[in-house]
XYZ file of C-alpha atoms in Angstrom:
404
model
C -191.262 -12.030 -113.834
C -193.705 -12.416 -110.948
C -193.254 -15.172 -108.382
C -196.555 -16.695 -109.526
C -195.034 -17.154 -112.990
C -192.037 -19.088 -111.704
C -192.078 -22.886 -112.047
C -192.277 -24.957 -108.875
C -189.488 -27.493 -108.470
C -186.607 -28.574 -106.249
C -186.082 -28.992 -102.532
C -185.948 -25.256 -101.777
C -189.223 -24.108 -103.269
C -190.961 -21.811 -100.806
C -187.713 -20.224 -99.600
C -187.299 -16.567 -100.505
C -183.788 -15.102 -100.788
C -182.605 -11.522 -101.184
C -179.080 -11.317 -102.625
C -177.280 -7.963 -102.526
C -173.735 -7.638 -103.803
C -171.664 -8.142 -106.917
C -169.303 -10.442 -108.788
C -169.107 -14.013 -107.549
C -169.036 -15.026 -103.899
C -172.403 -13.572 -102.881
C -174.437 -13.938 -106.081
C -173.317 -17.540 -106.624
C -174.934 -18.473 -103.311
C -178.178 -17.171 -104.767
C -177.695 -19.211 -107.927
C -177.254 -22.424 -105.944
C -180.502 -21.719 -104.110
C -182.330 -20.693 -107.296
C -181.329 -23.875 -109.107
C -183.127 -25.806 -106.377
C -186.329 -23.806 -106.664
C -185.892 -20.942 -104.200
C -187.232 -17.533 -105.192
C -184.043 -15.473 -105.393
C -184.227 -11.703 -105.885
C -180.887 -10.223 -106.905
C -180.500 -6.516 -106.130
C -177.715 -4.757 -108.044
C -176.300 -1.394 -107.086
C -177.696 1.639 -108.872
C -174.205 3.149 -108.875
C -172.645 0.513 -111.134
C -173.926 -2.792 -112.553
C -172.376 -6.097 -111.501
C -168.879 -6.266 -113.009
C -169.603 -9.803 -114.235
C -171.854 -8.239 -116.891
C -168.642 -7.196 -118.653
C -167.359 -10.794 -118.943
C -169.392 -12.175 -121.837
C -171.881 -14.955 -121.072
C -170.827 -15.617 -117.476
C -173.526 -13.373 -115.993
C -176.310 -15.454 -117.513
C -174.697 -18.552 -115.979
C -174.068 -17.246 -112.476
C -177.427 -15.479 -112.174
C -179.735 -17.976 -113.816
C -183.193 -18.409 -112.280
C -182.773 -15.166 -110.303
C -185.090 -12.191 -110.572
C -183.259 -8.913 -111.069
C -183.903 -5.535 -109.473
C -181.676 -2.543 -108.783
C -181.481 -0.821 -105.431
C -179.645 2.031 -103.718
C -179.719 0.303 -100.337
C -178.587 3.100 -97.966
C -180.839 5.769 -99.506
C -184.146 6.578 -97.759
C -186.136 4.966 -100.553
C -183.762 2.027 -100.640
C -184.228 1.379 -96.933
C -188.012 1.431 -97.438
C -187.780 -1.144 -100.203
C -185.264 -3.250 -98.264
C -187.523 -3.385 -95.221
C -190.541 -4.406 -97.299
C -188.575 -7.175 -99.005
C -187.041 -8.503 -95.801
C -190.426 -8.818 -94.123
C -191.136 -11.775 -96.402
C -187.616 -13.116 -97.036
C -186.055 -16.080 -95.278
C -182.460 -15.273 -96.186
C -180.370 -12.177 -96.908
C -176.964 -12.696 -98.545
C -174.775 -9.618 -98.855
C -171.152 -9.235 -99.862
C -169.330 -5.992 -99.149
C -166.402 -4.713 -97.121
C -166.640 -5.684 -93.468
C -168.716 -3.270 -91.435
C -170.455 -1.681 -94.434
C -174.002 -2.528 -93.362
C -173.327 -1.492 -89.774
C -171.973 1.829 -91.103
C -175.278 2.295 -92.932
C -177.116 1.706 -89.665
C -178.368 -1.659 -90.914
C -177.010 -3.846 -88.147
C -178.242 -7.384 -87.593
C -180.413 -6.202 -84.713
C -182.058 -3.589 -86.937
C -182.743 -6.213 -89.592
C -184.145 -8.615 -86.979
C -186.570 -5.900 -85.875
C -187.965 -6.142 -89.397
C -187.941 -9.968 -89.460
C -186.892 -11.893 -86.319
C -186.596 -15.126 -88.330
C -184.239 -13.701 -90.938
C -181.007 -15.563 -91.688
C -178.297 -13.050 -92.617
C -175.092 -14.025 -94.409
C -172.347 -11.404 -94.459
C -169.574 -12.207 -96.956
C -166.455 -10.056 -96.833
C -162.750 -10.384 -97.432
C -161.665 -10.366 -93.803
C -164.817 -10.768 -91.706
C -167.002 -8.498 -89.586
C -164.820 -8.790 -86.474
C -161.110 -8.799 -85.677
C -158.346 -6.251 -86.178
C -159.952 -2.960 -87.301
C -157.103 -2.433 -89.743
C -158.239 -5.515 -91.688
C -162.033 -5.512 -91.340
C -162.643 -2.638 -93.761
C -160.144 -3.793 -96.386
C -161.400 -4.539 -99.870
C -160.824 -7.969 -101.325
C -161.090 -9.924 -104.533
C -160.431 -13.577 -105.255
C -156.595 -13.346 -105.487
C -156.459 -11.296 -102.278
C -158.256 -14.108 -100.472
C -155.856 -16.631 -101.964
C -152.846 -14.573 -100.907
C -153.969 -13.870 -97.323
C -155.178 -17.422 -96.691
C -151.762 -18.994 -97.296
C -153.215 -20.939 -100.222
C -151.267 -18.974 -102.802
C -147.948 -19.520 -101.014
C -148.116 -23.283 -101.634
C -149.144 -23.049 -105.311
C -146.868 -22.393 -108.256
C -143.483 -23.514 -109.471
C -140.431 -23.547 -107.167
C -138.403 -20.412 -106.460
C -137.495 -18.135 -108.110
C -140.894 -18.381 -109.854
C -143.634 -16.429 -108.063
C -146.541 -17.965 -106.125
C -149.558 -18.706 -108.297
C -153.229 -17.810 -107.853
C -155.379 -20.793 -108.854
C -157.723 -19.989 -111.729
C -160.519 -19.202 -112.151
C -161.807 -17.413 -109.037
C -161.100 -20.382 -106.758
C -161.454 -18.458 -103.508
C -164.707 -16.787 -104.574
C -166.372 -20.062 -105.502
C -165.149 -21.865 -102.376
C -166.462 -18.932 -100.324
C -169.856 -19.236 -102.001
C -170.059 -22.989 -101.415
C -169.077 -22.540 -97.766
C -171.695 -19.816 -97.355
C -174.410 -21.884 -99.036
C -174.013 -24.813 -96.634
C -173.885 -22.408 -93.673
C -177.109 -20.763 -94.836
C -178.826 -24.144 -95.068
C -177.684 -25.035 -91.547
C -178.994 -21.712 -90.225
C -182.304 -21.987 -92.094
C -182.841 -25.458 -90.658
C -182.234 -24.250 -87.116
C -184.305 -21.098 -87.577
C -187.279 -23.137 -88.707
C -186.902 -25.219 -85.575
C -186.586 -22.274 -83.168
C -188.097 -19.237 -84.898
C -184.929 -17.286 -84.110
C -182.826 -15.772 -86.898
C -179.083 -16.185 -87.373
C -176.172 -14.089 -88.646
C -173.300 -15.752 -90.491
C -169.913 -14.035 -90.757
C -167.986 -15.444 -93.740
C -164.413 -14.204 -94.151
C -163.273 -15.013 -97.669
C -159.691 -15.826 -96.692
C -160.792 -18.278 -93.973
C -162.615 -20.503 -96.468
C -159.342 -21.296 -98.240
C -157.311 -21.413 -95.040
C -159.623 -24.250 -93.983
C -159.044 -26.259 -97.170
C -155.314 -26.907 -97.149
C -155.197 -30.391 -95.686
C -151.859 -31.704 -94.535
C -149.987 -28.723 -95.991
C -151.299 -26.275 -93.399
C -151.529 -28.785 -90.549
C -147.928 -29.933 -90.912
C -146.747 -26.403 -91.578
C -148.173 -24.799 -88.449
C -147.435 -27.765 -86.170
C -143.906 -28.450 -87.419
C -142.915 -24.896 -88.241
C -142.003 -25.745 -91.829
C -143.419 -23.893 -94.817
C -143.958 -26.459 -97.611
C -142.114 -25.471 -100.782
C -143.965 -24.713 -103.997
C -143.559 -27.662 -106.343
C -145.992 -27.082 -109.193
C -147.448 -30.401 -110.325
C -144.858 -32.400 -108.424
C -145.607 -34.120 -105.160
C -143.752 -33.337 -101.974
C -142.637 -36.941 -101.537
C -143.546 -38.967 -104.624
C -140.829 -39.479 -107.240
C -143.147 -39.125 -110.235
C -144.452 -35.828 -111.555
C -148.096 -36.815 -111.969
C -148.820 -34.601 -114.977
C -147.320 -36.149 -118.098
C -147.259 -35.045 -121.734
C -148.254 -37.675 -124.257
C -147.392 -38.567 -127.846
C -150.115 -36.342 -129.328
C -149.155 -33.276 -127.282
C -152.065 -33.650 -124.859
C -151.618 -34.221 -121.146
C -152.718 -36.785 -118.577
C -152.936 -36.788 -114.814
C -151.691 -39.963 -113.135
C -152.666 -40.835 -109.560
C -150.443 -43.764 -108.675
C -150.711 -44.667 -105.021
C -151.481 -47.759 -102.963
C -149.855 -51.157 -103.022
C -152.425 -52.758 -105.338
C -152.348 -49.887 -107.849
C -148.563 -49.827 -107.959
C -148.397 -53.576 -108.426
C -150.733 -53.344 -111.424
C -148.905 -50.444 -113.042
C -145.505 -52.039 -112.486
C -146.721 -55.249 -114.125
C -148.026 -53.217 -117.066
C -144.715 -51.383 -117.445
C -142.568 -54.547 -117.100
C -141.148 -53.690 -113.681
C -142.823 -56.349 -111.530
C -139.952 -58.864 -111.783
C -137.270 -56.300 -111.065
C -135.750 -56.943 -107.595
C -135.944 -53.226 -106.823
C -139.746 -53.568 -106.866
C -140.045 -56.789 -104.866
C -140.646 -55.134 -101.511
C -144.329 -54.130 -101.016
C -144.738 -50.384 -101.352
C -147.631 -47.962 -101.677
C -145.599 -45.005 -102.955
C -142.428 -44.639 -104.968
C -140.556 -41.969 -103.054
C -137.943 -39.566 -104.355
C -135.537 -41.157 -101.894
C -136.038 -44.682 -103.306
C -132.899 -44.528 -105.461
C -132.836 -46.995 -108.399
C -136.520 -47.882 -107.907
C -137.507 -44.220 -108.240
C -135.327 -43.704 -111.325
C -136.692 -46.787 -113.102
C -140.294 -45.984 -112.209
C -140.118 -42.408 -113.491
C -138.340 -43.533 -116.679
C -141.024 -46.165 -117.359
C -143.844 -43.690 -116.773
C -142.371 -41.059 -119.085
C -141.643 -43.575 -121.834
C -145.139 -45.067 -121.621
C -146.828 -41.684 -121.900
C -144.582 -40.426 -124.678
C -145.252 -43.540 -126.769
C -149.058 -43.279 -126.531
C -151.670 -40.609 -127.117
C -153.423 -39.156 -124.097
C -156.601 -41.088 -124.916
C -154.605 -44.325 -125.219
C -152.887 -43.761 -121.868
C -156.253 -43.026 -120.266
C -157.919 -46.097 -121.788
C -155.072 -48.541 -121.053
C -154.457 -47.478 -117.459
C -158.123 -47.381 -116.521
C -158.625 -50.805 -118.112
C -156.065 -52.021 -115.557
C -157.823 -50.142 -112.722
C -155.028 -47.588 -112.516
C -156.384 -44.066 -111.832
C -155.720 -41.718 -114.729
C -157.496 -38.949 -116.621
C -156.880 -36.966 -119.734
C -156.503 -33.310 -118.753
C -159.634 -32.176 -120.494
C -159.858 -29.154 -122.745
C -163.255 -27.519 -123.310
C -163.413 -29.070 -126.780
C -162.822 -32.522 -125.280
C -165.541 -31.935 -122.681
C -168.166 -31.276 -125.352
C -167.337 -34.556 -127.103
C -166.822 -36.748 -124.033
C -169.373 -39.581 -123.536
C -169.558 -39.120 -119.744
C -170.207 -35.396 -120.089
C -172.917 -36.180 -122.634
C -174.526 -39.001 -120.643
C -174.840 -36.898 -117.481
C -175.701 -33.730 -119.418
C -172.930 -31.957 -117.548
C -172.987 -29.272 -120.233
C -176.466 -27.957 -120.922
C -178.030 -24.886 -122.523
C -180.758 -22.353 -121.817
C -182.179 -19.065 -123.053
C -180.278 -15.903 -122.167
C -182.571 -12.846 -121.778
C -179.592 -10.492 -122.134
C -178.585 -11.602 -125.652
C -181.844 -13.370 -126.606
C -180.040 -16.540 -127.655
C -179.201 -19.989 -126.376
C -176.030 -20.306 -124.293
C -174.182 -23.334 -122.947
C -172.695 -23.944 -119.525
C -172.403 -26.484 -116.742
C -175.819 -27.580 -115.554
C -176.949 -27.602 -111.926
C -174.967 -29.900 -109.664
C -175.197 -32.175 -107.780
C -178.003 -34.295 -109.216
C -181.143 -34.736 -107.104
C -183.252 -37.831 -107.823
C -186.638 -36.890 -106.363
C -186.534 -33.081 -106.612
C -184.155 -32.223 -109.444
C -182.755 -28.781 -110.088
C -183.803 -26.804 -113.139
C -182.795 -23.827 -115.247
C -185.830 -21.854 -116.412
C -184.143 -18.548 -117.246
C -180.668 -17.123 -117.656
C -179.383 -14.066 -115.845
C -181.681 -11.080 -116.323
C -181.002 -7.681 -117.797
C -180.196 -4.822 -115.400
C -183.316 -4.117 -113.330
C -185.427 -6.401 -115.528
C -187.873 -7.353 -112.772
C -188.140 -4.039 -110.908
C -191.835 -3.504 -111.525
C -192.879 -7.124 -111.025
C -190.993 -7.543 -107.756
C -191.890 -4.185 -106.219
C -195.575 -4.446 -107.130
C -195.601 -7.973 -105.731
C -194.339 -6.566 -102.423
C -197.118 -3.991 -102.306
C -195.644 -0.871 -103.906
C -197.988 1.102 -106.146
C -197.232 2.260 -109.679
C -196.865 5.804 -108.346
C -194.353 4.701 -105.693
C -192.353 2.725 -108.240
C -192.249 5.752 -110.548
C -191.062 7.859 -107.599
C -188.259 5.373 -106.924
C -187.128 5.738 -110.545
C -187.258 9.537 -110.327
C -185.181 9.574 -107.131
C -182.743 7.017 -108.620
C -183.496 4.578 -105.823
C -183.918 2.037 -108.614
C -182.741 1.995 -112.223
C -183.314 -0.035 -115.353
C -181.315 -0.814 -118.454
């Protein structure tokens, strides 16, 4: 696909992105940009295709709207192609072990000699700076979760092991963090004409998102225990199994909410509930015991849908814990078109997945193509950037580029 054949839409049309890496954290940044109209060129390694190609339909989801080429970046031919692409790109997103690009001689300063306005996002497990023993370490999603401290606070109590949140929580959080950082840098670069380099350490993105757990832990010197679905202080385990075997999540907090739920469950006239309270604590004795008993009995005597409908009718926060089958049949999912479908060039069929989010009113996102086959756009992209047919054939012969 040539850039002239791409539809024009979204708030990011006119921005050109080169994405080099594999799996999730880096490429997903490109997808977020592509869904808002940016021209995203995804360059896969010629050594081995993106591992996400082995995971069924996920590649067509996480690479939709992107043009696909292959590239041996550190090779002489690869450096020629890279330089030509970067001359016209606004943003380079790469994910590799820390220091990899510097080892190739492709430092930020070298890249800025090619394009002084280039925004460069380096995504790695442990960052581009710091203790040399860590910088060059490899990392995947669960490594980021483990090193960030996030994994230590998730899972059931001892002796059960800590639990890595599924699926790929650290990778996706890293991508979202990188995407906002890239937008901030692009905004400033357009104001000043000076490029920027962003150093994203995968583990730091989850270290940042631990709320009161981390803050209280490092200030008070107390590691919070793993409690599964239980709350550190609340008496009630918020996840409850219902009459039909399905589950609900209850979020019962605040004086007004508790008053409504206690009236519904016949507890409002009990003297143990007379004192205003916004939480029922584990330490609340008889009040805690009665509250938990009422909650369990209510859930076990109703289906999950009934619990959801009754509690929300009383303005008490609750949700069925949705399965994928439930999502497809849910009226809110349908009304917002949360699940949508598009054509997949890899399998030549229609596939379903979550549509672009969030929703933009004036310049909505779009999906015009699923993830491409390996090297699908080599010729279109390289010819667009000024390489002749003879040069492109030479790149194939020297294995600088490949195609499926």
